[in-house]
Tab-separated table of C-alpha atoms and ligand atoms in Angstrom:
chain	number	residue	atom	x	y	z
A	1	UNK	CA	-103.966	25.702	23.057
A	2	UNK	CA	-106.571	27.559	20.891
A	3	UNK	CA	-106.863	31.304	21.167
A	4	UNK	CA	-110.124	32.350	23.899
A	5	UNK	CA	-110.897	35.481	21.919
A	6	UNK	CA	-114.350	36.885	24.438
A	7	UNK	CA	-114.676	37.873	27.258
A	8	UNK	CA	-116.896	36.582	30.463
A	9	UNK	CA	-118.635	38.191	33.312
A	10	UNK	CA	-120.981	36.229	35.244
A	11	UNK	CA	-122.251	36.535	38.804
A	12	UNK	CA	-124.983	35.299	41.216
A	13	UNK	CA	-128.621	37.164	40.381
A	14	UNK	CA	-128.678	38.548	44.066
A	15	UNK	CA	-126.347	39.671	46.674
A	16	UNK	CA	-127.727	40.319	49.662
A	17	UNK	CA	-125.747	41.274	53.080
A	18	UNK	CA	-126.630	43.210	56.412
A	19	UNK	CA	-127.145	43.415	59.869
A	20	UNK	CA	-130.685	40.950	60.241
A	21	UNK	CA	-130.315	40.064	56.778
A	22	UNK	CA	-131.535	36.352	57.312
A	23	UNK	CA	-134.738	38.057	58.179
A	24	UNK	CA	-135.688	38.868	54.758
A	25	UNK	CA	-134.438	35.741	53.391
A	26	UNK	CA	-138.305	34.964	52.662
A	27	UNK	CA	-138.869	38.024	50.858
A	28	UNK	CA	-135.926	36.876	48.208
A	29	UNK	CA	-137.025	32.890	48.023
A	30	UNK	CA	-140.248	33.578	47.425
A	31	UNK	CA	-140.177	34.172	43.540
A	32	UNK	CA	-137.588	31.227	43.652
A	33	UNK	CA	-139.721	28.574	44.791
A	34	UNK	CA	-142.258	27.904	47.391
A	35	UNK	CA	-141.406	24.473	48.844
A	36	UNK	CA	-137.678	25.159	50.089
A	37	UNK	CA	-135.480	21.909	51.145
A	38	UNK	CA	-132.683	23.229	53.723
A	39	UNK	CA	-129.483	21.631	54.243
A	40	UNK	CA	-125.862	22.793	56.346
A	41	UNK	CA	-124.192	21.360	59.344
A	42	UNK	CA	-125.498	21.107	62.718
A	43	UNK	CA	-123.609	24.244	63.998
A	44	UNK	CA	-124.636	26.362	60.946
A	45	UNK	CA	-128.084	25.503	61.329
A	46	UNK	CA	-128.344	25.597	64.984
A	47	UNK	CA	-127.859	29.732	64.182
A	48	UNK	CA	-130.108	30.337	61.385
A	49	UNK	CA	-132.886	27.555	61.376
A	50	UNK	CA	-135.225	29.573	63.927
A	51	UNK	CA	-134.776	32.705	61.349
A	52	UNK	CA	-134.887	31.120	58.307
A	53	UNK	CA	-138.002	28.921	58.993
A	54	UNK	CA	-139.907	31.762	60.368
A	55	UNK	CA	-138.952	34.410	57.270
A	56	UNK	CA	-139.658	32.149	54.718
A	57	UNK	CA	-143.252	31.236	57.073
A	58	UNK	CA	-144.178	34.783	56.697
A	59	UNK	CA	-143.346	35.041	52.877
A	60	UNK	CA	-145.387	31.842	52.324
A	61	UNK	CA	-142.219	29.364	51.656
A	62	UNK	CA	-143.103	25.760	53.070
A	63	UNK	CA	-140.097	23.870	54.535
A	64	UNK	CA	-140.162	20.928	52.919
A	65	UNK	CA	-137.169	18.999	54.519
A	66	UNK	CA	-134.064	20.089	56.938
A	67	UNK	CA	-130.837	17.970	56.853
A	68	UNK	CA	-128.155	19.009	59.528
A	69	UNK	CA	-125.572	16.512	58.880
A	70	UNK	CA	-123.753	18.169	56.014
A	71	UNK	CA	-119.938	17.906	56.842
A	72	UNK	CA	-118.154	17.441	53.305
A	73	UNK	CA	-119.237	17.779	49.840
A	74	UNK	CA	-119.158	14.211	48.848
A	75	UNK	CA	-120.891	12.359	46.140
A	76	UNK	CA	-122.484	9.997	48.889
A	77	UNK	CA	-124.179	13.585	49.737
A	78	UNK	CA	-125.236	14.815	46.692
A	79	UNK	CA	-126.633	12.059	46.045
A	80	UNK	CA	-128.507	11.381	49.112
A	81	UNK	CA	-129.929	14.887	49.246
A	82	UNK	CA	-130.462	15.842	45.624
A	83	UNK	CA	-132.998	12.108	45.628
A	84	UNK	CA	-134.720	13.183	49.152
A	85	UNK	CA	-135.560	16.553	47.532
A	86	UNK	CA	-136.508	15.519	44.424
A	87	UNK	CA	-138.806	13.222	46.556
A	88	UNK	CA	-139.886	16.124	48.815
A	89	UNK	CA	-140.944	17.744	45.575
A	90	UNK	CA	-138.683	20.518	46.817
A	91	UNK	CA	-138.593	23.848	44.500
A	92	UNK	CA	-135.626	25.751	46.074
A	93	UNK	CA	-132.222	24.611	47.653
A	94	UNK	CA	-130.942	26.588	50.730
A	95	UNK	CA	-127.241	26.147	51.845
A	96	UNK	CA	-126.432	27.456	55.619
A	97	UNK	CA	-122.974	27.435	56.128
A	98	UNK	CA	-119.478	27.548	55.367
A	99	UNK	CA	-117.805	26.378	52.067
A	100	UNK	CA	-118.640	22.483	52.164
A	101	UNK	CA	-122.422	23.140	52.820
A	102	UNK	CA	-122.708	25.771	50.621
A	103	UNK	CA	-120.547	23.843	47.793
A	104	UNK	CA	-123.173	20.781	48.285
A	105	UNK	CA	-126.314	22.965	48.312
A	106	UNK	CA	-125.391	23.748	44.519
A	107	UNK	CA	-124.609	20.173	43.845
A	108	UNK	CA	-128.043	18.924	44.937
A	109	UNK	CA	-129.779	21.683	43.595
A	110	UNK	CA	-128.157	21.032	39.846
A	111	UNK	CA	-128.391	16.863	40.967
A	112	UNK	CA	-132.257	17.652	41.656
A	113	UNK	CA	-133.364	18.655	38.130
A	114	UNK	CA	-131.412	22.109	37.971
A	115	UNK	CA	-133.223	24.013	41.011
A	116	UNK	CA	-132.531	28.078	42.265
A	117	UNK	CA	-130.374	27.718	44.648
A	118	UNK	CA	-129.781	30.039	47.535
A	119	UNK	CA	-126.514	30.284	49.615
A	120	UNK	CA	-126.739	31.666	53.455
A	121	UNK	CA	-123.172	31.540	54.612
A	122	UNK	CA	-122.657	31.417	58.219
A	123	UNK	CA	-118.880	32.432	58.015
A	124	UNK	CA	-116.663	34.264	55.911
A	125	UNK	CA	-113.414	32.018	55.523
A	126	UNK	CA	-114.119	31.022	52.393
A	127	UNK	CA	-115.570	32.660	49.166
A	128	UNK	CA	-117.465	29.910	48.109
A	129	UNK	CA	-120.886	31.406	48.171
A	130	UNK	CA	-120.978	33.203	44.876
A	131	UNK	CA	-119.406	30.474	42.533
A	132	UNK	CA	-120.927	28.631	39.898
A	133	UNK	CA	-118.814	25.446	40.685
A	134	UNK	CA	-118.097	23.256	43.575
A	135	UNK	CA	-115.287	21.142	45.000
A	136	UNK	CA	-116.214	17.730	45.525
A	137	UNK	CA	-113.966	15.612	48.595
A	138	UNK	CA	-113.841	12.069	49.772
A	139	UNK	CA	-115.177	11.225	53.841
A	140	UNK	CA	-111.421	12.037	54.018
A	141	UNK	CA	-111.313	15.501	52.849
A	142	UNK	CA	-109.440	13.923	49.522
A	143	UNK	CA	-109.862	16.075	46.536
A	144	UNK	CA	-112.134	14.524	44.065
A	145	UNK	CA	-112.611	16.656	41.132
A	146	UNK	CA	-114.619	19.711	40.324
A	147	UNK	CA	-117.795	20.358	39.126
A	148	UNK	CA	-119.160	23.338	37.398
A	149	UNK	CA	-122.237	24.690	36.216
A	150	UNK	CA	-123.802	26.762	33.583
A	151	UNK	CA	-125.585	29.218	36.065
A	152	UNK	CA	-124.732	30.937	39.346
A	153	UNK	CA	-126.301	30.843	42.708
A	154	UNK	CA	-129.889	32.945	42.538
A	155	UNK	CA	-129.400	34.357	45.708
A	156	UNK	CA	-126.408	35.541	48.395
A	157	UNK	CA	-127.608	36.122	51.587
A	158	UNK	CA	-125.201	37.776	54.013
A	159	UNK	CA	-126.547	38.142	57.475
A	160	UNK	CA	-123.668	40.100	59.331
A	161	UNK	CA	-124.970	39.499	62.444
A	162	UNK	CA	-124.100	35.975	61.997
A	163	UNK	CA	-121.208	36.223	60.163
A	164	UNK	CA	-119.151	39.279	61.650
A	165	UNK	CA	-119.863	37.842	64.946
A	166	UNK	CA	-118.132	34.514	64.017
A	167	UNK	CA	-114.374	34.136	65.505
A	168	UNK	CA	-111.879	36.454	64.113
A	169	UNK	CA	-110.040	33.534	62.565
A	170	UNK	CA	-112.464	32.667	59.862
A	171	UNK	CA	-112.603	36.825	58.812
A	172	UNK	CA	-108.891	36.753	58.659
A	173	UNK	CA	-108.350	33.436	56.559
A	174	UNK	CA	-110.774	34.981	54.185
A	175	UNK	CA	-108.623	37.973	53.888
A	176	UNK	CA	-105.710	36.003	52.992
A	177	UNK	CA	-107.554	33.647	50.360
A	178	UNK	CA	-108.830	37.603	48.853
A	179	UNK	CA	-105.232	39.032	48.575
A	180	UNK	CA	-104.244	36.689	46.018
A	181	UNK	CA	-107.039	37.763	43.761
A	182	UNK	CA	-105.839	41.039	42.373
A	183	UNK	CA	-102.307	39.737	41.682
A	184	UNK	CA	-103.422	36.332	39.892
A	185	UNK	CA	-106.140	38.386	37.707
A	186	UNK	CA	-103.295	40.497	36.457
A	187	UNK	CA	-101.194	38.073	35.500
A	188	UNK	CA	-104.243	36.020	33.690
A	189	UNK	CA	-104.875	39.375	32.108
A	190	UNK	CA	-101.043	39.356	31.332
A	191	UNK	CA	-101.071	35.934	29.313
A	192	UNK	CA	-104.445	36.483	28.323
A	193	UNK	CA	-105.455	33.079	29.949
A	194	UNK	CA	-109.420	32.189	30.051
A	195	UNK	CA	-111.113	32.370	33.320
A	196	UNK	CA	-113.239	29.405	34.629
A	197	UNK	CA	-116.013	30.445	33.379
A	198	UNK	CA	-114.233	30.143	29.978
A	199	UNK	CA	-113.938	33.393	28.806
A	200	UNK	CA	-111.034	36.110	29.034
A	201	UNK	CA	-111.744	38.683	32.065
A	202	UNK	CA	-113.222	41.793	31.182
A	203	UNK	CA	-112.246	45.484	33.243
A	204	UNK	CA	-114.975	45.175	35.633
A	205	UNK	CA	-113.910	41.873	36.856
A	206	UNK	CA	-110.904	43.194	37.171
A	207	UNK	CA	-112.078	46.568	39.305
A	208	UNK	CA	-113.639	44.049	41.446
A	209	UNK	CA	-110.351	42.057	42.594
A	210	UNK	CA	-108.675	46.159	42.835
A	211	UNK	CA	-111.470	47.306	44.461
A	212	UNK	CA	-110.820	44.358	46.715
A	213	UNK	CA	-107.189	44.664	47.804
A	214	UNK	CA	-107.806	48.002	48.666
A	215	UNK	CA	-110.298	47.373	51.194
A	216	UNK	CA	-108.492	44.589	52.583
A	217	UNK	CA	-104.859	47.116	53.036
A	218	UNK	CA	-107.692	49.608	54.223
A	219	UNK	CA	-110.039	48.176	56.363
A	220	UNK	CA	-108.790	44.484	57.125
A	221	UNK	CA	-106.933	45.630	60.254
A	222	UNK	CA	-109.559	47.364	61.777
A	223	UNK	CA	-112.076	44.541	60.943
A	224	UNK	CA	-110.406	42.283	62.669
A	225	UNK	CA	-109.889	44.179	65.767
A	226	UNK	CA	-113.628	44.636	65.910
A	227	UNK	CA	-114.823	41.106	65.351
A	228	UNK	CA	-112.198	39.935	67.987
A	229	UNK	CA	-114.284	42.415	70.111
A	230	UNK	CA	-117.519	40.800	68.984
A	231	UNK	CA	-118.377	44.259	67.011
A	232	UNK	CA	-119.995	44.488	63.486
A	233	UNK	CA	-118.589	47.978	62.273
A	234	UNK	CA	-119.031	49.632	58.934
A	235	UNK	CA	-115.193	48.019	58.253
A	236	UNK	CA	-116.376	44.535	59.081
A	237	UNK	CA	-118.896	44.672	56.292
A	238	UNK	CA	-116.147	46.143	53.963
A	239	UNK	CA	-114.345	43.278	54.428
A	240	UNK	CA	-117.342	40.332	54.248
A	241	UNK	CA	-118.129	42.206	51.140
A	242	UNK	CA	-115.045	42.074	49.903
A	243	UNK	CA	-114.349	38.275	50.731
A	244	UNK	CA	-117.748	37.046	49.782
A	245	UNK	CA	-118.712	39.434	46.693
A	246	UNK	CA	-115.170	41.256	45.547
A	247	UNK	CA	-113.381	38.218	45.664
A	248	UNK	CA	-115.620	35.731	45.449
A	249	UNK	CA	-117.108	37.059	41.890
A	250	UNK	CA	-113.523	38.639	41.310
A	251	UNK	CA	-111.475	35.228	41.339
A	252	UNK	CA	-114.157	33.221	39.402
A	253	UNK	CA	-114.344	35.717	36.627
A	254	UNK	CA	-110.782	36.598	36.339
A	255	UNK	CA	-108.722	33.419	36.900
A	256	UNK	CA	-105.824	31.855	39.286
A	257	UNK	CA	-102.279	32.048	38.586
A	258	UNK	CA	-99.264	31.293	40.793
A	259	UNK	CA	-100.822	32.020	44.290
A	260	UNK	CA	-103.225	29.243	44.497
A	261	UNK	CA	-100.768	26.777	42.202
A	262	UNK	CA	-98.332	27.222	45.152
A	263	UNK	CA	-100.796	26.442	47.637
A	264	UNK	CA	-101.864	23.079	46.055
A	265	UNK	CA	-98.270	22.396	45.609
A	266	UNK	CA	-97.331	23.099	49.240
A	267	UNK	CA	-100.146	20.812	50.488
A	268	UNK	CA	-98.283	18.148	49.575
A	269	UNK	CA	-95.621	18.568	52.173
A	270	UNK	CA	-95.872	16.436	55.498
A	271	UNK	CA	-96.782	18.872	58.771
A	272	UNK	CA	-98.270	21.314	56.858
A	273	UNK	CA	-100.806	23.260	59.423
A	274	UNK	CA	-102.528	26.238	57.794
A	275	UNK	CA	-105.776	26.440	56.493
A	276	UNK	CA	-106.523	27.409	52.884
A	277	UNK	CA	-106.555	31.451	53.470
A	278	UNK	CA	-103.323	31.238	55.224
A	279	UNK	CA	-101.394	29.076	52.589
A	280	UNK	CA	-102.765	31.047	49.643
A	281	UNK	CA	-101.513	34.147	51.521
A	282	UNK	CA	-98.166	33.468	51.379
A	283	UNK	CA	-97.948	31.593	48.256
A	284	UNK	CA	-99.213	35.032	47.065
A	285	UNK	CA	-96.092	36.730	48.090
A	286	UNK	CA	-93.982	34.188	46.631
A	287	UNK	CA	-96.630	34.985	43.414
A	288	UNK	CA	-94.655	38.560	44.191
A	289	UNK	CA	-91.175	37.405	44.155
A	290	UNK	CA	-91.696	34.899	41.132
A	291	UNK	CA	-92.966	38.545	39.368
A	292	UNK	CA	-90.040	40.234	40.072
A	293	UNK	CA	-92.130	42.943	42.340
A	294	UNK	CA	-89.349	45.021	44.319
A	295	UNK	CA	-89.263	45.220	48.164
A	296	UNK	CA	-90.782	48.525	47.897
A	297	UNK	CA	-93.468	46.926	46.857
A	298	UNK	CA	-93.409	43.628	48.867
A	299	UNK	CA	-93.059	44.617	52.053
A	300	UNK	CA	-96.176	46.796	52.673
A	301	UNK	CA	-98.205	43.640	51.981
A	302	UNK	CA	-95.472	41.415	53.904
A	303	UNK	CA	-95.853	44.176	57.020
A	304	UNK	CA	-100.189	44.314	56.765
A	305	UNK	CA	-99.939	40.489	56.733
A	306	UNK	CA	-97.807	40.170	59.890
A	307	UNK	CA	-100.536	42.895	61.089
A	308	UNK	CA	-104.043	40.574	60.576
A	309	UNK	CA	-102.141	37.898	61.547
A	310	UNK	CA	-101.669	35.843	58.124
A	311	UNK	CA	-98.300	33.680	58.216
A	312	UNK	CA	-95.715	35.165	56.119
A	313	UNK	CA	-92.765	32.288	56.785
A	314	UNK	CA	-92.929	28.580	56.619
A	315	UNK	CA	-92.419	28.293	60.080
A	316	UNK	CA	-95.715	29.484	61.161
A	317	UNK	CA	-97.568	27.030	58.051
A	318	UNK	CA	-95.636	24.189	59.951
A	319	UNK	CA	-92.756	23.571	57.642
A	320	UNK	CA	-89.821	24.976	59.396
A	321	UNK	CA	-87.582	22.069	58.986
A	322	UNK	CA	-88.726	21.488	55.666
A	323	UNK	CA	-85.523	20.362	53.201
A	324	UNK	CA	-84.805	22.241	50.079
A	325	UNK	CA	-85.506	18.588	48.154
A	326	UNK	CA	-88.764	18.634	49.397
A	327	UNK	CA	-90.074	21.829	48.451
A	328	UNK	CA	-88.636	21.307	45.076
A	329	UNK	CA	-91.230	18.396	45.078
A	330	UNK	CA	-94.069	21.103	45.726
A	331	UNK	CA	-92.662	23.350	43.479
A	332	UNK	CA	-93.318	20.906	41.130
A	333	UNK	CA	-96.667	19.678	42.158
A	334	UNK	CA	-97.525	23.697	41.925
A	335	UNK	CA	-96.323	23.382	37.977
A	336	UNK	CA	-98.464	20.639	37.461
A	337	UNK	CA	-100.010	21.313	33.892
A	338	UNK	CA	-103.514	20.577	35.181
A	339	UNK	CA	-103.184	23.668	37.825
A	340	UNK	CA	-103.021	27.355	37.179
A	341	UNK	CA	-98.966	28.213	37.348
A	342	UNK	CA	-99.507	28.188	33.250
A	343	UNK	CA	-101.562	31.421	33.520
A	344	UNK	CA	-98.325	33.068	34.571
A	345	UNK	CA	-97.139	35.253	31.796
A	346	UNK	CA	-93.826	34.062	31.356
A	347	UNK	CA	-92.718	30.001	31.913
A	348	UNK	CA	-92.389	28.649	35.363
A	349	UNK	CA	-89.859	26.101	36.313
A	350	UNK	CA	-90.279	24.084	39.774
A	351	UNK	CA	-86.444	25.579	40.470
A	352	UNK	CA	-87.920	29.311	40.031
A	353	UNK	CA	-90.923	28.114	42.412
A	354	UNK	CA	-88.606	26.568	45.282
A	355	UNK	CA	-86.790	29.933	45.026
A	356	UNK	CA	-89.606	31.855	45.336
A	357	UNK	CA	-91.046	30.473	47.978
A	358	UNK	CA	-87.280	30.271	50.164
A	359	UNK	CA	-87.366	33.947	49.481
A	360	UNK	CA	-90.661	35.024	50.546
A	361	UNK	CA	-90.065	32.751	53.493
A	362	UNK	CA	-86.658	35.269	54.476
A	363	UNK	CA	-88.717	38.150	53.689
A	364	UNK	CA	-91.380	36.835	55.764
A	365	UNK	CA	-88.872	36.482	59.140
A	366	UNK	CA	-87.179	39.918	58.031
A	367	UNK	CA	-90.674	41.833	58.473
A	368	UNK	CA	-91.770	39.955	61.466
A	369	UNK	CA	-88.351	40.703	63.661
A	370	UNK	CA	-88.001	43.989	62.289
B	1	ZN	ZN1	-108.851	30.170	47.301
């Protein structure tokens, strides 16, 4: 592989987050574009439309089309939308929603003749929003293939209102999708392996996925407890901050590693049950145990895991009668060249995997009865 010799930091032009936020979403669109075409899901929508219409009214942004039937970034989609805006003369894409509305807002705006785009998530499970790529899926949820762009997202719009008063779940399936981000930028760093935006990381991309585990070990308890009591305090917006900017800039501009290789390898295994967050979570402590990290260091993360409520044993991701042969298999899915085990420093073997994850999985049941 040739030698990536630069380095790459990238973000979206505007980040935006708050308490009422989605009322000044006019005030940002309107040096994007006036004629705005706004797409999401019906549930997304159904929260922000009323907001969104009227602040981009008052800034003198015509709606120029609403879809609510966005369910999965598919081509059939971005097809379908990217033609009725281009038809609709539209100027500016808005996205309202989680990561598959979001993720097809910046395929339709790129589709539609490479158009601002502006992301308005509605829910902070996923760090989508501040990406310069998206993840296109079959009907079926079937992962197609990526596609990624040469510029990011123009705005970020973070109304906190909306998304720190969503279920608990979503904040704490963010968290776990954030904690891998520190530990896989270090070992990219480590190997020196390019990001995906192409480049080696540079030190601020790397303060960003520090900054980012320290809020979570700081904050993510107490954020939790006060969205499961439908409150918005100062810790709640630590924590959407540092899913949706932290670790949402932080991953893109750093790199994956071993965390998220596990987690694709993992999904291969019948009566799985775990969402993204919560797989990448623990394939981040096996990330730990493949590194050689000692318990002193494990089991704080182990311990605030079992805390927020992230699974830390294969039981609770559905596999607890999983066979040794079979997670070999996703060991070996997770060391598929075409993944992101190879920005390990050191080589990877399927057998080192397997072990890795067996052990994180005892360390997982140790913490829990303890
Ligand atoms: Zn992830």
């Amino acid at each position: 592989m040739a030698k990536v010799l630069t380095r790459i930091f990238a973000t979206p032009s505007k980040y935006v987050q708050g308490l009422g936020a989605i009322n000044e979403l006019g005030k940002h669109v309107k040096d994007l574009g006036k004629r705005a075409f706004v797409m999401g899901g019906p549930t997304a929508l159904s929260l922000t439309e009323e907001s969104m219409r009227k602040s981009l009214k008052e800034s003198g942004v015509e709606v120029v089309g609403v879809d609510r039937t966005v369910k999965e970034c598919t081509h059939e989609a971005i097809n379908r939308l990217s033609k009725e805006s281009k038809d609709k003369g539209a100027e500016v894409i808005i996205g309202a929603g989680g990561g598959k509305a979001v993720d097809t807002a910046k395929a339709v705006a790129w589709r539609a003749g490479e158009l601002p785009v502006v992301m308005v998530p509605t829910q902070c499970a996923t760090n989508a929003d501040a990406s310069a790529l998206s993840v296109v899926y079959t009907e079926k949820h079937e992962f197609v293939e990526y596609l990624v762009y040469p510029k990011h997202p123009e705005l970020v719009l973070v109304d906190t209102n909306i998304v720190g008063r969503c279920p608990a779940k979503f904040l704490v399936r963010g968290m776990g999708d954030a904690l891998a981000c520190k530990f896989e930028a270090e070992a990219c760093r480590a190997s020196s392996s390019p990001s995906f935006l192409g480049g080696l990381s540079t030190d601020a991309g790397l303060a960003l996925t520090q900054l980012c585990f320290e809020n979570l070990m700081k904050f993510g308890l107490l954020a939790k407890r006060s969205m499961e009591m439908g409150a918005v305090t100062p810790a709640v917006e630590k924590i959407i901050e540092s899913i949706k900017l932290l670790s949402g800039v932080g991953w893109e501009v750093t790199g994956l590693a071993a965390a998220h290789a596990i987690h694709n390898g993992l999904t291969i295994l019948p009566g799985l049950h775990a969402e993204h967050g919560e797989i990448v979570a623990f394939g981040t402590i096996a990330q730990l145990v493949l590194e050689s990290k000692t318990l002193e260091e494990i089991n704080p993360i182990v311990d605030w895991c079992v805390k927020v409520g992230l699974p830390t044993t294969l039981a609770e991701l559905g596999l607890s009668d999983v066979k040794k042969e079979d997670l070999l298999k996703a060991a070996e899915k997770a060391c598929d060249p075409n993944d992101t085990m190879g920005n390990m420093p050191f080589p990877v073997t399927p057998e080192m995997v397997r072990d890795a994850i067996i052990v994180a999985d005892r360390i997982g049941k140790e913490r829990k009865g303890k």
